[in-house]
mmCIF file of C-alpha atoms and ligand atoms in Angstrom:
data_model
loop_
_atom_site.group_PDB
_atom_site.id
_atom_site.type_symbol
_atom_site.label_atom_id
_atom_site.label_comp_id
_atom_site.label_asym_id
_atom_site.label_seq_id
_atom_site.Cartn_x
_atom_site.Cartn_y
_atom_site.Cartn_z
ATOM 1 C CA MET A 203 70.446 230.282 59.479
ATOM 2 C CA THR A 204 71.339 233.913 59.770
ATOM 3 C CA ARG A 205 73.565 234.991 62.591
ATOM 4 C CA SER A 206 72.552 238.028 64.531
ATOM 5 C CA ILE A 207 76.131 239.220 64.813
ATOM 6 C CA GLN A 208 78.822 239.460 62.208
ATOM 7 C CA ARG A 209 81.024 236.446 62.558
ATOM 8 C CA ARG A 210 82.475 235.552 59.227
ATOM 9 C CA PRO A 211 83.011 231.795 59.114
ATOM 10 C CA LEU A 212 86.602 230.550 59.173
ATOM 11 C CA VAL A 213 87.690 227.207 57.770
ATOM 12 C CA ALA A 214 91.305 226.228 58.394
ATOM 13 C CA ALA A 215 93.176 223.246 56.969
ATOM 14 C CA ASN A 216 95.578 221.529 59.340
ATOM 15 C CA TRP A 217 97.786 219.448 57.080
ATOM 16 C CA LYS A 218 99.786 218.179 60.085
ATOM 17 C CA MET A 219 103.015 216.379 59.071
ATOM 18 C CA ASN A 220 101.827 215.631 55.544
ATOM 19 C CA LEU A 221 102.801 216.698 52.005
ATOM 20 C CA LEU A 222 106.177 217.700 50.629
ATOM 21 C CA PRO A 223 106.407 221.358 49.539
ATOM 22 C CA ARG A 224 105.650 220.575 45.897
ATOM 23 C CA GLU A 225 102.729 218.353 46.914
ATOM 24 C CA GLY A 226 101.336 221.087 49.149
ATOM 25 C CA ALA A 227 101.664 223.633 46.349
ATOM 26 C CA ALA A 228 99.872 221.246 43.991
ATOM 27 C CA LEU A 229 97.038 220.749 46.484
ATOM 28 C CA ALA A 230 96.694 224.526 46.956
ATOM 29 C CA ARG A 231 96.610 224.980 43.164
ATOM 30 C CA GLU A 232 93.920 222.331 42.868
ATOM 31 C CA LEU A 233 91.902 223.915 45.637
ATOM 32 C CA LEU A 234 91.920 227.585 44.638
ATOM 33 C CA PRO A 235 89.591 227.495 41.624
ATOM 34 C CA ARG A 236 87.174 225.312 43.585
ATOM 35 C CA ILE A 237 86.695 227.887 46.365
ATOM 36 C CA ARG A 238 87.242 231.202 44.609
ATOM 37 C CA GLU A 239 83.677 232.444 45.031
ATOM 38 C CA GLU A 240 83.421 231.125 48.583
ATOM 39 C CA THR A 241 86.330 233.255 49.741
ATOM 40 C CA GLY A 242 84.027 236.251 49.358
ATOM 41 C CA PHE A 243 82.045 234.967 52.334
ATOM 42 C CA VAL A 244 84.336 232.684 54.313
ATOM 43 C CA ASP A 245 87.914 233.055 55.568
ATOM 44 C CA VAL A 246 89.958 230.080 54.412
ATOM 45 C CA VAL A 247 93.426 229.319 55.796
ATOM 46 C CA LEU A 248 95.900 226.594 54.828
ATOM 47 C CA CYS A 249 98.403 225.407 57.450
ATOM 48 C CA PRO A 250 101.162 223.323 55.849
ATOM 49 C CA PRO A 251 104.195 221.986 57.735
ATOM 50 C CA TYR A 252 107.011 224.569 57.983
ATOM 51 C CA PRO A 253 108.994 223.399 54.918
ATOM 52 C CA GLY A 254 105.902 223.842 52.717
ATOM 53 C CA LEU A 255 105.047 227.392 53.782
ATOM 54 C CA ALA A 256 107.030 229.228 51.102
ATOM 55 C CA ALA A 257 105.836 227.009 48.240
ATOM 56 C CA VAL A 258 102.202 227.313 49.315
ATOM 57 C CA ALA A 259 102.577 231.084 49.876
ATOM 58 C CA ASP A 260 103.629 231.410 46.221
ATOM 59 C CA VAL A 261 100.415 229.735 45.113
ATOM 60 C CA LEU A 262 98.262 231.866 47.449
ATOM 61 C CA GLU A 263 99.877 235.121 46.447
ATOM 62 C CA ASP A 264 96.667 237.029 45.666
ATOM 63 C CA GLY A 265 95.715 236.731 49.363
ATOM 64 C CA ALA A 266 92.188 235.371 48.924
ATOM 65 C CA VAL A 267 93.215 232.340 50.971
ATOM 66 C CA GLY A 268 95.313 232.829 54.103
ATOM 67 C CA LEU A 269 98.407 230.980 55.247
ATOM 68 C CA GLY A 270 99.141 229.622 58.701
ATOM 69 C CA ALA A 271 101.756 227.572 60.523
ATOM 70 C CA GLN A 272 101.158 224.753 62.988
ATOM 71 C CA ASN A 273 103.050 226.171 65.948
ATOM 72 C CA SER A 274 105.321 229.009 67.063
ATOM 73 C CA HIS A 275 107.539 229.741 70.048
ATOM 74 C CA TRP A 276 107.291 232.627 72.482
ATOM 75 C CA GLU A 277 110.825 233.963 72.018
ATOM 76 C CA GLU A 278 111.974 235.927 68.975
ATOM 77 C CA SER A 279 115.244 234.024 68.696
ATOM 78 C CA GLY A 280 117.687 232.076 70.816
ATOM 79 C CA ALA A 281 118.801 228.629 71.895
ATOM 80 C CA TYR A 282 115.512 226.776 71.294
ATOM 81 C CA THR A 283 116.485 223.940 68.969
ATOM 82 C CA GLY A 284 113.607 222.848 66.774
ATOM 83 C CA GLU A 285 111.420 225.867 67.463
ATOM 84 C CA VAL A 286 110.279 228.666 65.143
ATOM 85 C CA SER A 287 109.424 232.219 66.166
ATOM 86 C CA PRO A 288 106.386 234.271 65.143
ATOM 87 C CA ARG A 289 108.602 236.770 63.345
ATOM 88 C CA MET A 290 110.115 234.003 61.244
ATOM 89 C CA LEU A 291 106.618 232.985 60.209
ATOM 90 C CA LEU A 292 105.756 236.558 59.263
ATOM 91 C CA THR A 293 108.655 236.566 56.808
ATOM 92 C CA LEU A 294 106.999 233.572 55.127
ATOM 93 C CA ALA A 295 103.724 235.489 54.710
ATOM 94 C CA CYS A 296 101.879 233.662 57.497
ATOM 95 C CA GLN A 297 98.958 235.465 59.091
ATOM 96 C CA TRP A 298 97.812 232.573 61.282
ATOM 97 C CA VAL A 299 99.260 229.978 63.624
ATOM 98 C CA ILE A 300 97.677 226.917 65.236
ATOM 99 C CA LEU A 301 98.589 226.770 68.941
ATOM 100 C CA GLY A 302 97.979 224.179 71.641
ATOM 101 C CA HIS A 303 96.824 221.444 69.283
ATOM 102 C CA SER A 304 96.061 218.285 71.262
ATOM 103 C CA GLU A 305 98.817 216.434 69.407
ATOM 104 C CA ARG A 306 101.291 219.044 70.707
ATOM 105 C CA ARG A 307 99.879 218.688 74.195
ATOM 106 C CA GLN A 308 99.727 214.886 74.216
ATOM 107 C CA LEU A 309 102.765 213.875 72.182
ATOM 108 C CA PHE A 310 105.138 216.768 72.874
ATOM 109 C CA GLY A 311 104.281 217.755 76.412
ATOM 110 C CA GLU A 312 102.984 221.251 75.766
ATOM 111 C CA THR A 313 101.298 222.803 78.780
ATOM 112 C CA ASP A 314 98.603 225.446 79.164
ATOM 113 C CA GLU A 315 101.240 227.806 80.458
ATOM 114 C CA GLY A 316 103.444 227.339 77.402
ATOM 115 C CA VAL A 317 100.450 227.621 75.092
ATOM 116 C CA ASN A 318 99.597 230.925 76.779
ATOM 117 C CA GLN A 319 103.141 232.204 76.249
ATOM 118 C CA ARG A 320 102.999 231.144 72.607
ATOM 119 C CA THR A 321 99.617 232.838 72.188
ATOM 120 C CA ARG A 322 100.778 236.109 73.688
ATOM 121 C CA ALA A 323 103.946 236.173 71.612
ATOM 122 C CA ALA A 324 102.069 235.352 68.414
ATOM 123 C CA LEU A 325 99.635 238.199 69.073
ATOM 124 C CA ALA A 326 102.414 240.620 69.911
ATOM 125 C CA ALA A 327 104.069 239.802 66.587
ATOM 126 C CA GLY A 328 100.811 240.302 64.670
ATOM 127 C CA LEU A 329 99.838 236.684 64.004
ATOM 128 C CA ASN A 330 96.300 235.380 64.527
ATOM 129 C CA PRO A 331 96.360 232.357 66.817
ATOM 130 C CA ILE A 332 93.989 229.424 66.423
ATOM 131 C CA LEU A 333 93.938 228.248 70.030
ATOM 132 C CA CYS A 334 92.979 224.571 70.306
ATOM 133 C CA ILE A 335 91.243 223.143 73.360
ATOM 134 C CA GLY A 336 89.365 219.916 73.995
ATOM 135 C CA GLU A 337 88.824 217.016 76.361
ATOM 136 C CA THR A 338 89.982 213.396 76.087
ATOM 137 C CA LEU A 339 87.516 210.519 76.151
ATOM 138 C CA ASP A 340 88.480 209.719 79.753
ATOM 139 C CA GLN A 341 87.752 213.286 80.769
ATOM 140 C CA ARG A 342 84.401 213.182 78.959
ATOM 141 C CA ASP A 343 83.479 209.890 80.618
ATOM 142 C CA ALA A 344 84.446 211.334 84.008
ATOM 143 C CA GLY A 345 82.097 214.294 83.498
ATOM 144 C CA GLN A 346 84.985 216.739 83.144
ATOM 145 C CA VAL A 347 84.229 218.302 79.764
ATOM 146 C CA GLU A 348 83.386 221.732 81.129
ATOM 147 C CA SER A 349 86.229 221.941 83.647
ATOM 148 C CA THR A 350 88.800 220.699 81.113
ATOM 149 C CA VAL A 351 87.755 222.857 78.189
ATOM 150 C CA LEU A 352 87.119 226.041 80.152
ATOM 151 C CA GLY A 353 90.309 225.535 82.165
ATOM 152 C CA GLN A 354 92.335 225.290 78.947
ATOM 153 C CA LEU A 355 90.502 228.338 77.606
ATOM 154 C CA ASP A 356 91.121 230.449 80.724
ATOM 155 C CA ARG A 357 94.783 229.522 80.959
ATOM 156 C CA GLY A 358 95.370 229.814 77.226
ATOM 157 C CA LEU A 359 93.933 233.338 77.076
ATOM 158 C CA ASP A 360 95.281 234.505 80.426
ATOM 159 C CA GLY A 361 96.421 238.127 80.346
ATOM 160 C CA LEU A 362 94.880 239.015 76.980
ATOM 161 C CA THR A 363 92.873 242.184 76.453
ATOM 162 C CA ALA A 364 89.462 242.229 74.758
ATOM 163 C CA GLU A 365 91.116 243.792 71.732
ATOM 164 C CA GLU A 366 93.666 241.000 71.547
ATOM 165 C CA VAL A 367 91.082 238.264 71.876
ATOM 166 C CA LEU A 368 89.412 239.554 68.704
ATOM 167 C CA ALA A 369 92.452 238.332 66.782
ATOM 168 C CA VAL A 370 92.133 234.819 68.213
ATOM 169 C CA ALA A 371 90.024 231.964 66.888
ATOM 170 C CA VAL A 372 89.272 229.240 69.410
ATOM 171 C CA ALA A 373 89.080 225.667 68.085
ATOM 172 C CA TYR A 374 87.122 223.186 70.160
ATOM 173 C CA GLU A 375 88.535 219.796 69.257
ATOM 174 C CA PRO A 376 87.413 216.867 71.390
ATOM 175 C CA VAL A 377 90.484 214.613 71.396
ATOM 176 C CA TRP A 378 88.353 211.487 70.905
ATOM 177 C CA ALA A 379 87.044 212.912 67.629
ATOM 178 C CA ILE A 380 90.399 213.772 66.055
ATOM 179 C CA GLY A 381 91.380 211.453 63.242
ATOM 180 C CA THR A 382 89.033 208.767 64.559
ATOM 181 C CA GLY A 383 86.137 209.191 62.179
ATOM 182 C CA ARG A 384 83.980 209.760 65.234
ATOM 183 C CA THR A 385 82.500 213.262 65.251
ATOM 184 C CA ALA A 386 80.743 215.038 68.081
ATOM 185 C CA THR A 387 77.076 215.376 67.208
ATOM 186 C CA PRO A 388 76.082 218.929 66.285
ATOM 187 C CA GLU A 389 74.237 219.170 69.624
ATOM 188 C CA GLU A 390 77.203 217.853 71.646
ATOM 189 C CA ALA A 391 79.530 220.296 69.918
ATOM 190 C CA GLU A 392 77.139 223.255 70.190
ATOM 191 C CA SER A 393 76.671 222.748 73.923
ATOM 192 C CA VAL A 394 80.435 223.072 74.469
ATOM 193 C CA HIS A 395 80.712 225.990 72.026
ATOM 194 C CA ALA A 396 77.985 227.812 73.950
ATOM 195 C CA LEU A 397 79.894 227.277 77.210
ATOM 196 C CA ILE A 398 83.026 228.663 75.572
ATOM 197 C CA ARG A 399 81.102 231.700 74.293
ATOM 198 C CA ASP A 400 79.679 232.374 77.764
ATOM 199 C CA ARG A 401 83.099 232.130 79.327
ATOM 200 C CA LEU A 402 84.521 234.519 76.709
ATOM 201 C CA ARG A 403 81.719 236.960 77.569
ATOM 202 C CA GLU A 404 82.600 236.770 81.254
ATOM 203 C CA GLY A 405 86.238 237.501 80.503
ATOM 204 C CA PHE A 406 86.066 239.856 77.539
ATOM 205 C CA GLY A 407 82.555 241.319 77.367
ATOM 206 C CA GLU A 408 80.994 241.932 73.991
ATOM 207 C CA ALA A 409 84.206 241.107 72.120
ATOM 208 C CA ALA A 410 83.143 237.498 72.765
ATOM 209 C CA ASP A 411 80.412 237.835 70.154
ATOM 210 C CA ALA A 412 82.953 238.506 67.443
ATOM 211 C CA VAL A 413 85.351 235.657 68.292
ATOM 212 C CA ARG A 414 85.171 232.695 65.919
ATOM 213 C CA ILE A 415 84.806 229.347 67.690
ATOM 214 C CA LEU A 416 85.720 226.524 65.313
ATOM 215 C CA TYR A 417 84.870 222.881 65.665
ATOM 216 C CA GLY A 418 87.513 220.271 64.816
ATOM 217 C CA GLY A 419 87.498 216.483 64.851
ATOM 218 C CA SER A 420 86.582 214.326 61.842
ATOM 219 C CA VAL A 421 84.773 217.101 59.974
ATOM 220 C CA LYS A 422 83.852 215.824 56.509
ATOM 221 C CA PRO A 423 81.653 217.044 53.652
ATOM 222 C CA GLU A 424 78.799 214.889 54.994
ATOM 223 C CA ASN A 425 78.674 216.418 58.483
ATOM 224 C CA ALA A 426 80.065 219.932 57.948
ATOM 225 C CA GLY A 427 76.749 221.597 57.076
ATOM 226 C CA GLU A 428 74.960 220.467 60.199
ATOM 227 C CA LEU A 429 77.887 221.376 62.445
ATOM 228 C CA PHE A 430 78.349 224.816 60.901
ATOM 229 C CA GLY A 431 74.593 225.424 61.177
ATOM 230 C CA GLN A 432 74.844 225.592 64.977
ATOM 231 C CA THR A 433 74.613 229.043 66.532
ATOM 232 C CA ASP A 434 78.062 229.083 68.116
ATOM 233 C CA ILE A 435 79.979 227.026 65.565
ATOM 234 C CA ASP A 436 81.687 229.528 63.282
ATOM 235 C CA GLY A 437 83.680 227.207 61.072
ATOM 236 C CA GLY A 438 86.118 224.343 61.396
ATOM 237 C CA LEU A 439 89.685 223.153 61.794
ATOM 238 C CA ILE A 440 89.986 220.330 59.320
ATOM 239 C CA GLY A 441 92.653 217.615 59.413
ATOM 240 C CA GLY A 442 92.275 214.494 57.268
ATOM 241 C CA ALA A 443 89.631 215.880 54.908
ATOM 242 C CA SER A 444 91.771 218.948 54.157
ATOM 243 C CA LEU A 445 94.271 216.746 52.305
ATOM 244 C CA ARG A 446 91.743 216.193 49.488
ATOM 245 C CA ALA A 447 90.857 219.263 47.409
ATOM 246 C CA GLU A 448 87.355 218.045 46.605
ATOM 247 C CA ASP A 449 86.480 217.296 50.234
ATOM 248 C CA PHE A 450 87.972 220.472 51.637
ATOM 249 C CA ALA A 451 86.214 222.557 48.976
ATOM 250 C CA ALA A 452 82.915 220.890 49.894
ATOM 251 C CA ILE A 453 83.500 221.782 53.563
ATOM 252 C CA VAL A 454 84.254 225.399 52.630
ATOM 253 C CA ARG A 455 81.032 225.470 50.594
ATOM 254 C CA ALA A 456 79.111 224.177 53.610
ATOM 255 C CA ALA A 457 80.478 227.086 55.652
ATOM 256 C CA THR A 458 79.506 229.529 52.906
ATOM 257 C CA ARG A 459 75.913 228.373 53.081
ATOM 258 C CA GLU A 460 75.898 229.284 56.777
ATOM 259 C CA ALA A 461 77.518 232.676 56.232
ATOM 260 C CA GLU A 462 75.405 235.782 56.360
ATOM 261 C CA GLN A 463 75.256 236.587 52.682
ATOM 262 C CA PRO A 464 74.318 240.076 51.552
HETATM 263 P P1 PGA B 272 90.774 215.490 61.777
HETATM 264 O O1 PGA B 272 91.801 216.444 62.544
HETATM 265 O O2 PGA B 272 89.878 216.379 60.945
HETATM 266 O O3 PGA B 272 91.622 214.580 60.943
HETATM 267 O O4 PGA B 272 89.993 214.756 62.831
HETATM 268 C C1 PGA B 272 91.422 217.685 63.070
HETATM 269 C C2 PGA B 272 92.580 218.320 63.795
HETATM 270 O O5 PGA B 272 93.358 217.597 64.425
HETATM 271 O O6 PGA B 272 92.772 219.549 63.753
#
């Protein structure tokens, strides 16, 4: 389908806590020739764990594929053991950062308030946040999809201007679909994406039409095309399948087919 507005698809790889630096560099090297043409139509971003950033940046040096980290703190420096600041990531050639991933929220106690602070600091430093939101299975079963997802969205983006929100990609990732092999159907996902788009319009006006809303949760080559074909699904945040060059390349190709090609 052709989109009425110009939202270039974005496909981001979330490698999570996988791959040593040399393994990440090898995967990036394997991937690049497979998606060279696609990068003319789709933004592709690789998010290795911190130790792999420099090695992967070396492989991506021509800039056709972007680099992102998996988290960043709100302070520039200080006594925050284990944390990394946006400015530190900029020195490693990152342009993107995943924030508020459900694993951070569930396993490491991150809150909406903290995610908002991280988002604002990342933007102030010049990074593009990928803000993750999504409901658990219990919340879905209790009929709380809308309140959960829109609540996380509102609190995550609190205080941003319309101009700032243009630099953000929102990733809708139902927690029950992450790493489980169980994907939201294209219709289930689209209905939540449309709610997110409407809420962005309420808060930020027409800027909402330019914000990429990604779907994440067991995206694979077999289901990517149908998901990306939905009106408000502008790409994906890919975990497990991004660790295999062939699969990730196939997902990027699926996004290219949905891109508005000249
Ligand atoms: P998955 O992970 O593709 O392995 O489900 C997605 C994510 O957690 O970002």
